[in-house]
Coordinates of C-alpha atoms in Angstrom, one line a residue:
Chain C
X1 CA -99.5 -99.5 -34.9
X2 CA -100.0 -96.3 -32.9
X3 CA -97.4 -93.7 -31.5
X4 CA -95.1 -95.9 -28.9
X5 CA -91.5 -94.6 -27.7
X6 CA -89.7 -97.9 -28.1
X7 CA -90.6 -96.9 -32.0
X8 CA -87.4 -94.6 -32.3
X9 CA -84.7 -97.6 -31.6
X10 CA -82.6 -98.3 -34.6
X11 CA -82.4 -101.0 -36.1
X12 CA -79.0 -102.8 -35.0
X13 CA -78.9 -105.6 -37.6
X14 CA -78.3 -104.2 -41.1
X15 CA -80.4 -101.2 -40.9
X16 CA -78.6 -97.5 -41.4
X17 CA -75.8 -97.5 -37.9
X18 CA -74.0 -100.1 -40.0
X19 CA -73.0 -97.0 -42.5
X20 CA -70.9 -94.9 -40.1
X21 CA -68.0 -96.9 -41.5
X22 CA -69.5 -96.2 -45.1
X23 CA -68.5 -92.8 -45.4
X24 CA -65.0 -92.5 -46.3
X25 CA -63.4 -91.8 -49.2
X26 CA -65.6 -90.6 -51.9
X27 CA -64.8 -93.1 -54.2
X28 CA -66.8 -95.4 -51.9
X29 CA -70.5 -96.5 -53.5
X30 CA -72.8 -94.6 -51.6
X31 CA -74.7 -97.6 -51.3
X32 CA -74.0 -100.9 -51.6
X33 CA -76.2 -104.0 -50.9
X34 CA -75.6 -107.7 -51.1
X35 CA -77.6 -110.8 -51.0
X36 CA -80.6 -108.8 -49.7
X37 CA -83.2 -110.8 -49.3
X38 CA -86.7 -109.9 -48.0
X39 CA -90.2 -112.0 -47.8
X40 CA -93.6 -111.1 -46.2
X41 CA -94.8 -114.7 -44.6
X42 CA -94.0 -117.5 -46.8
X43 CA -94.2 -114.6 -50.1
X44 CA -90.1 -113.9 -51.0
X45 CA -90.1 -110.2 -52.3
X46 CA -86.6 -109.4 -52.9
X47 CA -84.3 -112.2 -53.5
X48 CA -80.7 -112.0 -53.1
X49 CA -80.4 -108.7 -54.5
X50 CA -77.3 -106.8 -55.1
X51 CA -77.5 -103.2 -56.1
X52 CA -74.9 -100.3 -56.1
X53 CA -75.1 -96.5 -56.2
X54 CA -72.3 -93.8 -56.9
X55 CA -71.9 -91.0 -54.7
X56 CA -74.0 -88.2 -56.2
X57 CA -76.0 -91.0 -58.8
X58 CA -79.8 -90.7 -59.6
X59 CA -80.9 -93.6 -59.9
X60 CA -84.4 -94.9 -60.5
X61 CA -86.7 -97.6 -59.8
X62 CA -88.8 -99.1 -61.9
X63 CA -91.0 -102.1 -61.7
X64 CA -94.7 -103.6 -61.8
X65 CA -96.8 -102.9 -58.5
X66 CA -95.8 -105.3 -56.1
X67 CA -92.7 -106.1 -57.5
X68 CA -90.7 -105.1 -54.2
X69 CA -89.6 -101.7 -55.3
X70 CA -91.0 -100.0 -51.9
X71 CA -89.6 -102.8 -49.8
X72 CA -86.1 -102.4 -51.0
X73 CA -85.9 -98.5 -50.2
X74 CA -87.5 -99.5 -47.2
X75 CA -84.6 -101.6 -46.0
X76 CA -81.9 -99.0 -47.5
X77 CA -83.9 -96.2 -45.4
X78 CA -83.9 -98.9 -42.3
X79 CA -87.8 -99.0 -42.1
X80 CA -88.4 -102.2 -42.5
X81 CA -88.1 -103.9 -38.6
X82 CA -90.6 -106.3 -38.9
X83 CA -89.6 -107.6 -42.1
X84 CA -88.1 -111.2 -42.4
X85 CA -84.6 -111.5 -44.2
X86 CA -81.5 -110.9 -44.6
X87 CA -78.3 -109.6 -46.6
X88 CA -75.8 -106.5 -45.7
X89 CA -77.1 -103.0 -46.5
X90 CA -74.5 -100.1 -46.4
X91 CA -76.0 -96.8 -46.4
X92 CA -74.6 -93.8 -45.5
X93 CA -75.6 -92.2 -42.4
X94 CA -76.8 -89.3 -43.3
X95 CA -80.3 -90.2 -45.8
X96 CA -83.5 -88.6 -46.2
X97 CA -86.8 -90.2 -47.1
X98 CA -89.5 -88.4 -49.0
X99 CA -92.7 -90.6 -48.7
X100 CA -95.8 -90.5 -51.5
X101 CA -97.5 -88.8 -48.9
X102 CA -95.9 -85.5 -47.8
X103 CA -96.6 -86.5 -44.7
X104 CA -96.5 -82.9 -42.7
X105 CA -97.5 -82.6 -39.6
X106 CA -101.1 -80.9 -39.7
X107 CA -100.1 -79.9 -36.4
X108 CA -96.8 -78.0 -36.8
X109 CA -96.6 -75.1 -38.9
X110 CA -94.6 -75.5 -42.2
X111 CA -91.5 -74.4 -41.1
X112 CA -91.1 -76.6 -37.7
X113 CA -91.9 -79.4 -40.1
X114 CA -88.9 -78.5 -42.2
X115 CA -86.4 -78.5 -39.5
X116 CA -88.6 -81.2 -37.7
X117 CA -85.2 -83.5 -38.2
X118 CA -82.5 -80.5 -37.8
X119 CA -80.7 -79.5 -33.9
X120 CA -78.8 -76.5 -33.2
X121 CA -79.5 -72.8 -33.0
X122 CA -79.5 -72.5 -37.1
X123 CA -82.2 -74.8 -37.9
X124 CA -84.6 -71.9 -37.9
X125 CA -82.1 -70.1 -40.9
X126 CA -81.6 -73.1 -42.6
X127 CA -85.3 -74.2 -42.6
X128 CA -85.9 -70.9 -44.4
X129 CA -83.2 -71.2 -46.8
X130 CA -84.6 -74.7 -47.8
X131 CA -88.1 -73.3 -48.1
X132 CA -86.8 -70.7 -50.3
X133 CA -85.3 -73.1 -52.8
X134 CA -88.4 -74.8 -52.9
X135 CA -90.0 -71.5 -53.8
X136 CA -92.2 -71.7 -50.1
X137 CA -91.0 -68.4 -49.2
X138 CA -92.9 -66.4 -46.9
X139 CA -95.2 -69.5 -46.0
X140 CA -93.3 -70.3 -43.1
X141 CA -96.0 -69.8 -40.8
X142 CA -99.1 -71.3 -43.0
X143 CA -100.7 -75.0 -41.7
X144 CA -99.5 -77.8 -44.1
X145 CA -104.2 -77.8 -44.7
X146 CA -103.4 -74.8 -46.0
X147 CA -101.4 -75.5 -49.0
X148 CA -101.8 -77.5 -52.1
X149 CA -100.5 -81.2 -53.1
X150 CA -98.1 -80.2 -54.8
X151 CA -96.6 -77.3 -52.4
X152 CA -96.9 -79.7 -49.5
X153 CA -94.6 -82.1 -51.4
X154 CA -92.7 -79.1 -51.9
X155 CA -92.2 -78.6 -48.4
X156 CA -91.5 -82.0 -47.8
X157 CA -88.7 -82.1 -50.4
X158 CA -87.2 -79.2 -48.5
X159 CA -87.3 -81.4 -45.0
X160 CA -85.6 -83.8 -46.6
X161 CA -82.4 -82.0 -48.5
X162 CA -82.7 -79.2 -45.1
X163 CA -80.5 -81.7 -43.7
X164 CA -77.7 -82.3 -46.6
X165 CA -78.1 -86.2 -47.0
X166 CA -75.9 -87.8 -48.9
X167 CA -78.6 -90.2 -50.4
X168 CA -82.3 -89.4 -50.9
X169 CA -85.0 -92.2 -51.1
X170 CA -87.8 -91.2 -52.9
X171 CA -91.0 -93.3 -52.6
X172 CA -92.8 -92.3 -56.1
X173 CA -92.7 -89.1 -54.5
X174 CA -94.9 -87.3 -57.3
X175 CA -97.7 -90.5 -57.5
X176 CA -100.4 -88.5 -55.9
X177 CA -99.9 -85.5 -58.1
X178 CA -101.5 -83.6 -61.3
X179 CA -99.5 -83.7 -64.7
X180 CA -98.6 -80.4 -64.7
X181 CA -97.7 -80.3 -61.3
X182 CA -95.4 -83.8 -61.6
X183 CA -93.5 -82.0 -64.4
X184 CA -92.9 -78.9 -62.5
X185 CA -92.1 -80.9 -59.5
X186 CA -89.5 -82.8 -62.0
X187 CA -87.8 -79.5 -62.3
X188 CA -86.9 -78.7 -58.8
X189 CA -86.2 -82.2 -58.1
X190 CA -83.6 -82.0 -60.6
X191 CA -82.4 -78.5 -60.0
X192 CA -82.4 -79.5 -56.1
X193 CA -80.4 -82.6 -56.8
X194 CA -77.9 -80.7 -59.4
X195 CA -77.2 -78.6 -56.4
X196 CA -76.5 -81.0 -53.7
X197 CA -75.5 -83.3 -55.2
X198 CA -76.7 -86.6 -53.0
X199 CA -76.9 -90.1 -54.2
X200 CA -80.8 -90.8 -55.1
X201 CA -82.9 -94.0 -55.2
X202 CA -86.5 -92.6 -56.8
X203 CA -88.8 -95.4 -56.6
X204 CA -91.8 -94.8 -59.4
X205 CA -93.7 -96.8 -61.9
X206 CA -93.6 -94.1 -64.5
X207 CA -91.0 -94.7 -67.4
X208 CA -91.1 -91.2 -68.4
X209 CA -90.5 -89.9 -64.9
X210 CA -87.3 -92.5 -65.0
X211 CA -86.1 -91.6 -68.1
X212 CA -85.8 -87.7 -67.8
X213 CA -84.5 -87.6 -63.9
X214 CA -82.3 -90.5 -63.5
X215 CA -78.8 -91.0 -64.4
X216 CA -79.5 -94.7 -64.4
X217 CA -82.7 -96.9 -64.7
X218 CA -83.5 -100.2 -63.0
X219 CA -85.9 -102.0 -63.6
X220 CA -86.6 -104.5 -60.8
X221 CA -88.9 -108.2 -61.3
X222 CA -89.3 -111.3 -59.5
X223 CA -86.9 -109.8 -56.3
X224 CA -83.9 -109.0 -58.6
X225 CA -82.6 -106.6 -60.7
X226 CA -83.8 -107.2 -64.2
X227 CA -82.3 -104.6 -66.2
X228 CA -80.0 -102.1 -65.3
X229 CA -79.6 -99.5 -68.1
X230 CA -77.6 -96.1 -68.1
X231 CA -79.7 -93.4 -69.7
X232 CA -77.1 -92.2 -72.3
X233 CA -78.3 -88.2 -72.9
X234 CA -76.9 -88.8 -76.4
X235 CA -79.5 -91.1 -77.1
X236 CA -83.1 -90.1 -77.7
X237 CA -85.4 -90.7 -74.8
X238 CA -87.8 -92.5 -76.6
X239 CA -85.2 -94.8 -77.6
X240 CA -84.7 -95.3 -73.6
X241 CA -88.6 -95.7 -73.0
X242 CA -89.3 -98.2 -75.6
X243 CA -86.7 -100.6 -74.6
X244 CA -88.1 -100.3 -70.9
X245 CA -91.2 -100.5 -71.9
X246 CA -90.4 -103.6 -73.4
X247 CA -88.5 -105.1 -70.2
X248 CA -91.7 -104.1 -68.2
X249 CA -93.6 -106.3 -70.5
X250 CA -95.8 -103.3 -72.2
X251 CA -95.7 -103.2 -75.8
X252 CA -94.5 -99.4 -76.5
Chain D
X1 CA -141.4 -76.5 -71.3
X2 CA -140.2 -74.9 -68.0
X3 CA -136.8 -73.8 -67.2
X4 CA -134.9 -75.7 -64.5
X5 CA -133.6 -73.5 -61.7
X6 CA -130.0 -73.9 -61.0
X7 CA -130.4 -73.8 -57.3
X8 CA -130.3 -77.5 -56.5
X9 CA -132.8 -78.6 -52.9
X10 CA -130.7 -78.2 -50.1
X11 CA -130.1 -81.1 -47.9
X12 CA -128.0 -79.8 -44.7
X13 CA -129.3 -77.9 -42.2
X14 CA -129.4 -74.5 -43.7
X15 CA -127.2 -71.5 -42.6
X16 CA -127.0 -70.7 -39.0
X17 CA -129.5 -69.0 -37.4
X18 CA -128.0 -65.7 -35.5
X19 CA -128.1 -66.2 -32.0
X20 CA -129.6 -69.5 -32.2
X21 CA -127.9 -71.1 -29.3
X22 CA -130.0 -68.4 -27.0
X23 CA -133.6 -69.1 -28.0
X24 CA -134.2 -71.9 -26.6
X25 CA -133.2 -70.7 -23.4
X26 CA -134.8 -67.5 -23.9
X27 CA -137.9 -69.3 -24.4
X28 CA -137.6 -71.4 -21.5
X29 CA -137.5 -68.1 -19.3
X30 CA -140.4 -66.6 -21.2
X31 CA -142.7 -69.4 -20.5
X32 CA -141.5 -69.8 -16.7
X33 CA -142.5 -65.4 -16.6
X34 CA -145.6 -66.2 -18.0
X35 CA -146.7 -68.8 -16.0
X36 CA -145.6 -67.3 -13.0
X37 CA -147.4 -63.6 -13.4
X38 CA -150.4 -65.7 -14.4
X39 CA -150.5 -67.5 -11.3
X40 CA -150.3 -70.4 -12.7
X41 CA -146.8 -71.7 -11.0
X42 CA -147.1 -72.1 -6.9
X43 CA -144.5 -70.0 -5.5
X44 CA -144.1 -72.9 -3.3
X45 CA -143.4 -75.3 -6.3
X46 CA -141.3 -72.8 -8.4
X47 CA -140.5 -69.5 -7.4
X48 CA -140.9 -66.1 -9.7
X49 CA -138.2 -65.7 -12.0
X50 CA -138.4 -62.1 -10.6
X51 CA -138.2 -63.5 -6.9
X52 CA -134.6 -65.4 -8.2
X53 CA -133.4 -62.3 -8.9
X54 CA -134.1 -60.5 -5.8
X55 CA -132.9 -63.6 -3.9
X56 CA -129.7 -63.3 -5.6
X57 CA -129.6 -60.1 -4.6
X58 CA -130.1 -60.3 -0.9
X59 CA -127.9 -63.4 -1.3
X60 CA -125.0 -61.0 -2.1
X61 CA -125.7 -58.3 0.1
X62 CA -125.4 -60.7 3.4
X63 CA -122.1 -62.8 1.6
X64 CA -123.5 -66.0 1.8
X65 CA -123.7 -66.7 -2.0
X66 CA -119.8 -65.4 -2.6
X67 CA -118.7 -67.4 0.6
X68 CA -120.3 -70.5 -0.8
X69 CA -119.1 -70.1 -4.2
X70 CA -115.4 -69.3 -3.4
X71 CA -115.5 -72.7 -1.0
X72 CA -117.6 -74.5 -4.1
X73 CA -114.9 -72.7 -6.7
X74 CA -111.7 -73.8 -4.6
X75 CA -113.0 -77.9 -4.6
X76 CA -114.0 -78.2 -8.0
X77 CA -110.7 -76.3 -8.8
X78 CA -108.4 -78.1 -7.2
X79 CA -110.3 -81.3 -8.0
X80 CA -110.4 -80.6 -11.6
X81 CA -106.2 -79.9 -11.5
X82 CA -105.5 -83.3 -9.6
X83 CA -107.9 -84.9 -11.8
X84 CA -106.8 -83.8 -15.1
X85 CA -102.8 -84.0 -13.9
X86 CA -103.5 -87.0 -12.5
X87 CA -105.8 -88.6 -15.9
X88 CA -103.2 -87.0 -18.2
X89 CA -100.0 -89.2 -16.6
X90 CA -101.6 -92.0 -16.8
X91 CA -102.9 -91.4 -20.4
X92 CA -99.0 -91.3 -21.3
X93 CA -97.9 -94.3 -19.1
X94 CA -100.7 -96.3 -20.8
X95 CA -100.7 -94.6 -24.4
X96 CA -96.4 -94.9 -24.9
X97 CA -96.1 -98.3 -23.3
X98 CA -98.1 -101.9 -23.4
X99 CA -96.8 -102.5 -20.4
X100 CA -98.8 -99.4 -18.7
X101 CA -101.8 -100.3 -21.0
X102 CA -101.8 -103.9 -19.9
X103 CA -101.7 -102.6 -16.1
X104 CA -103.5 -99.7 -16.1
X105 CA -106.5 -99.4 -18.5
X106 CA -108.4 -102.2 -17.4
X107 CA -108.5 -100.6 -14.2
X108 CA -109.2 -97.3 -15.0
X109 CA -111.9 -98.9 -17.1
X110 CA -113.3 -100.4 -14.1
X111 CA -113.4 -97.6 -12.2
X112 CA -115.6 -96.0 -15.5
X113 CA -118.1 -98.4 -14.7
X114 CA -118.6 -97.6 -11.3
X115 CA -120.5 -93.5 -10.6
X116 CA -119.0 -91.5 -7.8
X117 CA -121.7 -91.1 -5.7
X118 CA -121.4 -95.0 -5.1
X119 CA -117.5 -94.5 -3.9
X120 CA -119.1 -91.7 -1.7
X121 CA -119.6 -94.4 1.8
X122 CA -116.4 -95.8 1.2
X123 CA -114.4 -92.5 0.8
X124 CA -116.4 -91.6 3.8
X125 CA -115.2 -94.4 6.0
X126 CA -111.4 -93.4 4.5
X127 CA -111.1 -90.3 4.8
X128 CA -113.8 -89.0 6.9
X129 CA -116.4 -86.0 5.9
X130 CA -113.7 -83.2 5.1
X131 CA -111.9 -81.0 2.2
X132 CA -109.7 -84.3 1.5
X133 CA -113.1 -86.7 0.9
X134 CA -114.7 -84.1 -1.0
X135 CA -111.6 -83.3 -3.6
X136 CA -111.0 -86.7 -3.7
X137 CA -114.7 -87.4 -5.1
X138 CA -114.2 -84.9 -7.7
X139 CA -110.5 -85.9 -8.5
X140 CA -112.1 -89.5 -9.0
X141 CA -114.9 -87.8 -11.6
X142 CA -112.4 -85.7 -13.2
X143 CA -109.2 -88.3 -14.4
X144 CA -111.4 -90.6 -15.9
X145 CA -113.1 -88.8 -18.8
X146 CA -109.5 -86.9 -19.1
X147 CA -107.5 -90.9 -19.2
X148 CA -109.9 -92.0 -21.8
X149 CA -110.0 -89.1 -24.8
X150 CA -106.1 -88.6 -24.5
X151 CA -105.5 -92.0 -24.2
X152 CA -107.6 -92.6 -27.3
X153 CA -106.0 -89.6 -29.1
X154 CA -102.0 -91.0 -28.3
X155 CA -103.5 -94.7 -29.7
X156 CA -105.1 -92.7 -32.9
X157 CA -101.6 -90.8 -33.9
X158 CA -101.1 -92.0 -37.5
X159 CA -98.5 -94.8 -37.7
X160 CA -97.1 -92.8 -41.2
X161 CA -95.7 -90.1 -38.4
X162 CA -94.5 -92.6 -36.2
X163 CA -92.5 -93.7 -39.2
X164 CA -91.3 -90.3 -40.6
X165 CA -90.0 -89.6 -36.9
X166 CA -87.7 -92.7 -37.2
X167 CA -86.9 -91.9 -40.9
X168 CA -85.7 -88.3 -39.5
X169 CA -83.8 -89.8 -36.1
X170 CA -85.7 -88.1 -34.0
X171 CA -84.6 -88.4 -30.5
X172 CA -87.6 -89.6 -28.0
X173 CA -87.8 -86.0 -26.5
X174 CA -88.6 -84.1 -29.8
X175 CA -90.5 -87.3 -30.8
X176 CA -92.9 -86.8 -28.0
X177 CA -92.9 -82.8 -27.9
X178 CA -93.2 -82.2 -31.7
X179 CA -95.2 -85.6 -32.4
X180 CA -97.0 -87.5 -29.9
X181 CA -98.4 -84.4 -27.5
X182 CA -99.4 -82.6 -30.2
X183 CA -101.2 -85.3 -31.8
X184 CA -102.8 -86.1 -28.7
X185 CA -104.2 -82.7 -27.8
X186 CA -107.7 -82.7 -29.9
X187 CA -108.1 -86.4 -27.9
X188 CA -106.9 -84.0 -24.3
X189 CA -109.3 -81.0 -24.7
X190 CA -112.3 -83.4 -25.8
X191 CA -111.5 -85.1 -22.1
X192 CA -111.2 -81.4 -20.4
X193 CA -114.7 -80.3 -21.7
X194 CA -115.8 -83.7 -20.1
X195 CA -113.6 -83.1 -17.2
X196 CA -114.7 -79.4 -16.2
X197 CA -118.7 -80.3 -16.0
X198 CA -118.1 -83.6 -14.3
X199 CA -116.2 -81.4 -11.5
X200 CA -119.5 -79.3 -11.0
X201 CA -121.4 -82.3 -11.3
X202 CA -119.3 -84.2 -8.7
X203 CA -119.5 -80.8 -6.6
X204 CA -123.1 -80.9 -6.2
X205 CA -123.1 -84.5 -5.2
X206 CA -120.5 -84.2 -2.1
X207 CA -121.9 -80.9 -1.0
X208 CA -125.5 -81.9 -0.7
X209 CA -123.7 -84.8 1.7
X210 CA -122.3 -83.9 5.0
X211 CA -121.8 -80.7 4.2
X212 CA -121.4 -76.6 6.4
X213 CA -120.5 -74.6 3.3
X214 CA -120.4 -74.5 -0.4
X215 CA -123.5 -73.7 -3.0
X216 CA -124.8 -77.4 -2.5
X217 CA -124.8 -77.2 1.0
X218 CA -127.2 -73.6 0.8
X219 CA -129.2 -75.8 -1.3
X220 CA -129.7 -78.4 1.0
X221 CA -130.4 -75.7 3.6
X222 CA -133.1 -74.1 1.6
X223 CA -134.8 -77.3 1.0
X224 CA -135.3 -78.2 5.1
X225 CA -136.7 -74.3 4.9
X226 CA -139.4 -74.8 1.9
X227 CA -137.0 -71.8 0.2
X228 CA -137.5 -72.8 -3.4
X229 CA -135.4 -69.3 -4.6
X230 CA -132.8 -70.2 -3.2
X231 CA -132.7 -73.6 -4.8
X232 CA -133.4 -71.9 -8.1
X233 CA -130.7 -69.4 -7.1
X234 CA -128.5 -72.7 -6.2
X235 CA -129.5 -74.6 -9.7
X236 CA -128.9 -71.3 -12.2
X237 CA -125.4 -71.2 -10.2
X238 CA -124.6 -75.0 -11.3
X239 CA -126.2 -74.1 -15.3
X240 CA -124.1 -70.9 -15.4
X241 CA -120.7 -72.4 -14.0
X242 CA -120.9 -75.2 -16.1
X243 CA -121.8 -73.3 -19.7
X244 CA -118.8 -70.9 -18.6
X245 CA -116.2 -73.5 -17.8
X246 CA -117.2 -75.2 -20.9
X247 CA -117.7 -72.4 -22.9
X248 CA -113.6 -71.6 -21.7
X249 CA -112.3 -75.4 -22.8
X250 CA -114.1 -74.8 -26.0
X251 CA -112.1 -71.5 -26.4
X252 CA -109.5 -73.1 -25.3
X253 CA -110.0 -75.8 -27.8
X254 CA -110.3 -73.3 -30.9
X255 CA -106.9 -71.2 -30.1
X256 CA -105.5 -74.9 -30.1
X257 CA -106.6 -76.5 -32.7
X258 CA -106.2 -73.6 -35.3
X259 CA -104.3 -76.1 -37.8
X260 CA -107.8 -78.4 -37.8
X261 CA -110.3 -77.2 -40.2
X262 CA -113.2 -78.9 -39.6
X263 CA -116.6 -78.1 -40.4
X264 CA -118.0 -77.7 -36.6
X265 CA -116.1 -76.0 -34.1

């Protein structure tokens, strides 16, 4: 598919406009699916699903490659157009997506990409306060070439909490990344997230990732919801990545 | 035993040579002095470099050569702006929409196929041996090379941005200003360099045709005189417009493109 402008219509059925009503009181799930189904062709990915999320909980998402994980944040982020199925998605309105890509603009300096999203005469002042949280500052004016993997995901993390969502979908976010740099990134994310507190999905396939960021760990097989397990702080994490381990069929 | 070098055999082309891109013109001009102080060139065939210069001389002192060239400036001008406003639209039309693809490429495609100077007896027959048929000519040579490298760089935008721009709401105004015109600019100026040496090219070809004025038409002049200067004076004209205007796109292209690093350029 190339650039068209009937790309930017939304999608009407259950994609993200369903959510204005979402918002309420914050007691309200910040997300709430039901019976979500998707298939590619005749192949059934997710199959009646049902998955909530507290305002303000980090969840993650674990599963084997191809076990659906990037098609169900792709129908909570409404991305998923030409994708058979069906179900009720409620989303608030207001969600960012950080891809595995950065996905900068090679054309836009680093700072217009920040606020690429943002209207009104402060998106300048807010891009740069974002930047600065990421620890960017000063590089407002450099080419996203110009920076390293792991600054441009930097970057990209401050595009998407520049705008204050209230839930952040995070496609394995840090998968392209060094080990050093992943657990640096795992820092911030969790410093950024303590902060603003927005509802997370954080799609990955690494236990360990799961286990130290997310309030809550799911593991997701055959189009369902296998295991959904609350990562008690109390209890040791290896205690939490054994039994995971287990559910993803690896022998810890 | 013998020590191994660390200097592994290069296999690119070496570092640049300074000045390289004026040698071989240099030499060019060396040879054609040569060959004329030897005698060995007719002046008849191919006048002195020498003479060229003297020509150009008296050509300025009298006014003809800046009369012609501000008549041949003003049609390739305005037939490189119509052409390139002109190639750019429909670039959009056809690059945004499958509609305007459907309708307009395979025309515009058509019209690739077929070389000005084949138009000329028809544009003749519409609108007569004037300003209009002569603009027109270049206009024709101009949108086409323009229409094909944006068009290609709008259809070569990355689908992923496409994507992020609907993940971040964009509306279809800062879509296309922040996304799709920027992405489509390496694709533009690629089609400009084309464009700005197909309007000298398309110059020559209507001014040598029914033509009072313009470098072309002093050519043609020169030739029912046997005045080979001249046509010399006419040809370096042509090679030195067309090097500048390009050498300006590419300048252009570079203050631009800053954000590309790429190896040429």
């Amino acid at each position: 598919m190339a650039a068209h402008a009937g790309g930017l219509k939304a999608d009407a059925e259950d994609g993200p406009d369903m959510a204005a009503h979402a918002g309420g009181l914050m007691t309200d799930p910040a997300v709430r699916v039901e019976g979500l189904s998707r298939g590619f062709g005749a192949r059934t990915v997710l199959d009646d699903l049902d998955l909530t999320i507290g305002q303000g909980e980090f969840v993650a998402l674990l599963g084997r490659s191809g076990s659906g994980k990037s098609t169900l944040l792709r129908a909570l982020a409404g991305l998923d157009r030409d994708v058979t199925g069906s179900g009720a998605v409620r989303v608030p309105r207001s969600l960012s997506v950080v891809f595995q890509d950065a996905r900068l603009l090679p054309w836009q300096r680093v700072l217009t990409n920040v606020v690429l999203g943002l209207r009104g005469a402060d998106a300048a002042l807010r891009g740069r306060a974002a930047l600065a949280e990421v620890g960017l500052e000063g590089r407002e004016q450099a080419w996203p070439n110009e920076l390293s993997g792991g600054e441009q995901q930097r970057v990209a993390l401050a595009r998407s909490l520049v705008s204050e969502p209230q839930l952040l979908l995070a496609d394995e976010p840090f998968g392209a990344l060094d080990a050093l740099t992943r657990i640096r990134m795992h820092g911030l994310l969790r410093e950024l997230c303590a902060r603003h507190r927005p509802a997370v999905l954080l799609v990955t396939h690494d236990v360990d990732e799961a286990v130290t960021l997310a309030d809550r760990v799911l593991v997701l097989d055959d189009g369902r919801i296998a295991i959904d397990q609350r990562i008690d702080r109390g209890q040791s994490a290896t205690a939490h990545r054994e039994s995971l381990l287990a559910a993803l069929g690896v022998a810890a | 035993m013998s020590l191994l070098s660390p200097h592994r055999r290069r296999l690119g082309p070496g570092r640049p040579i300074p000045l390289g891109a004026a040698l071989g013109p240099v030499l060019l001009l060396a040879i054609w002095s040569v060959a004329s102080a030897l005698g060995w060139l007719d002046p008849r065939t191919l006048s002195a470099p020498w003479t060229v210069v003297t020509t150009t001389g008296d050509l300025i002192a009298d006014g003809r050569l800046q009369d012609n060239l501000a008549i041949s400036s003003q049609r390739a001008g305005l037939g490189l702006l119509f052409g390139v406003a002109i190639g750019t639209v429909l670039a959009l039309i056809s690059g945004l929409s499958r509609w305007g693809e459907a309708i307009l490429d395979g025309p515009i495609q058509i019209k690739r196929a077929i070389p000005s100077l084949a138009l000329i007896p028809l544009l003749i027959l519409w609108l007569g041996i004037g300003e209009g048929m002569k603009v027109t000519t270049i206009t024709l040579g101009v949108f086409v090379p323009v229409y094909i490298h944006t068009h290609n760089g709008l259809r070569g935008i990355d689908s992923r941005y496409v994507e992020l721009g609907e993940s971040l709401r964009l509306r279809t105004g800062t879509f296309l200003r922040r996304i799709v015109l920027p992405g489509a600019l390496p694709g533009f100026l690629l089609g400009l360099r084309f464009a700005v040496v197909n309007a000298w090219l398309a110059l020559v070809v209507v001014e040598q045709i029914n033509s009072t004025s313009g470098i072309g038409y002093m050519m043609e002049l020169a030739r029912e005189y046997g005045q080979t200067d001249i046509i010399v004076v006419g040809l370096v004209l042509y090679g030195v417009l067309g090097l500048l205007s390009d050498g300006a796109v590419r300048l252009v292209q570079r203050r631009a493109l800053t954000w590309r690093r790429t190896l040429a350029d």
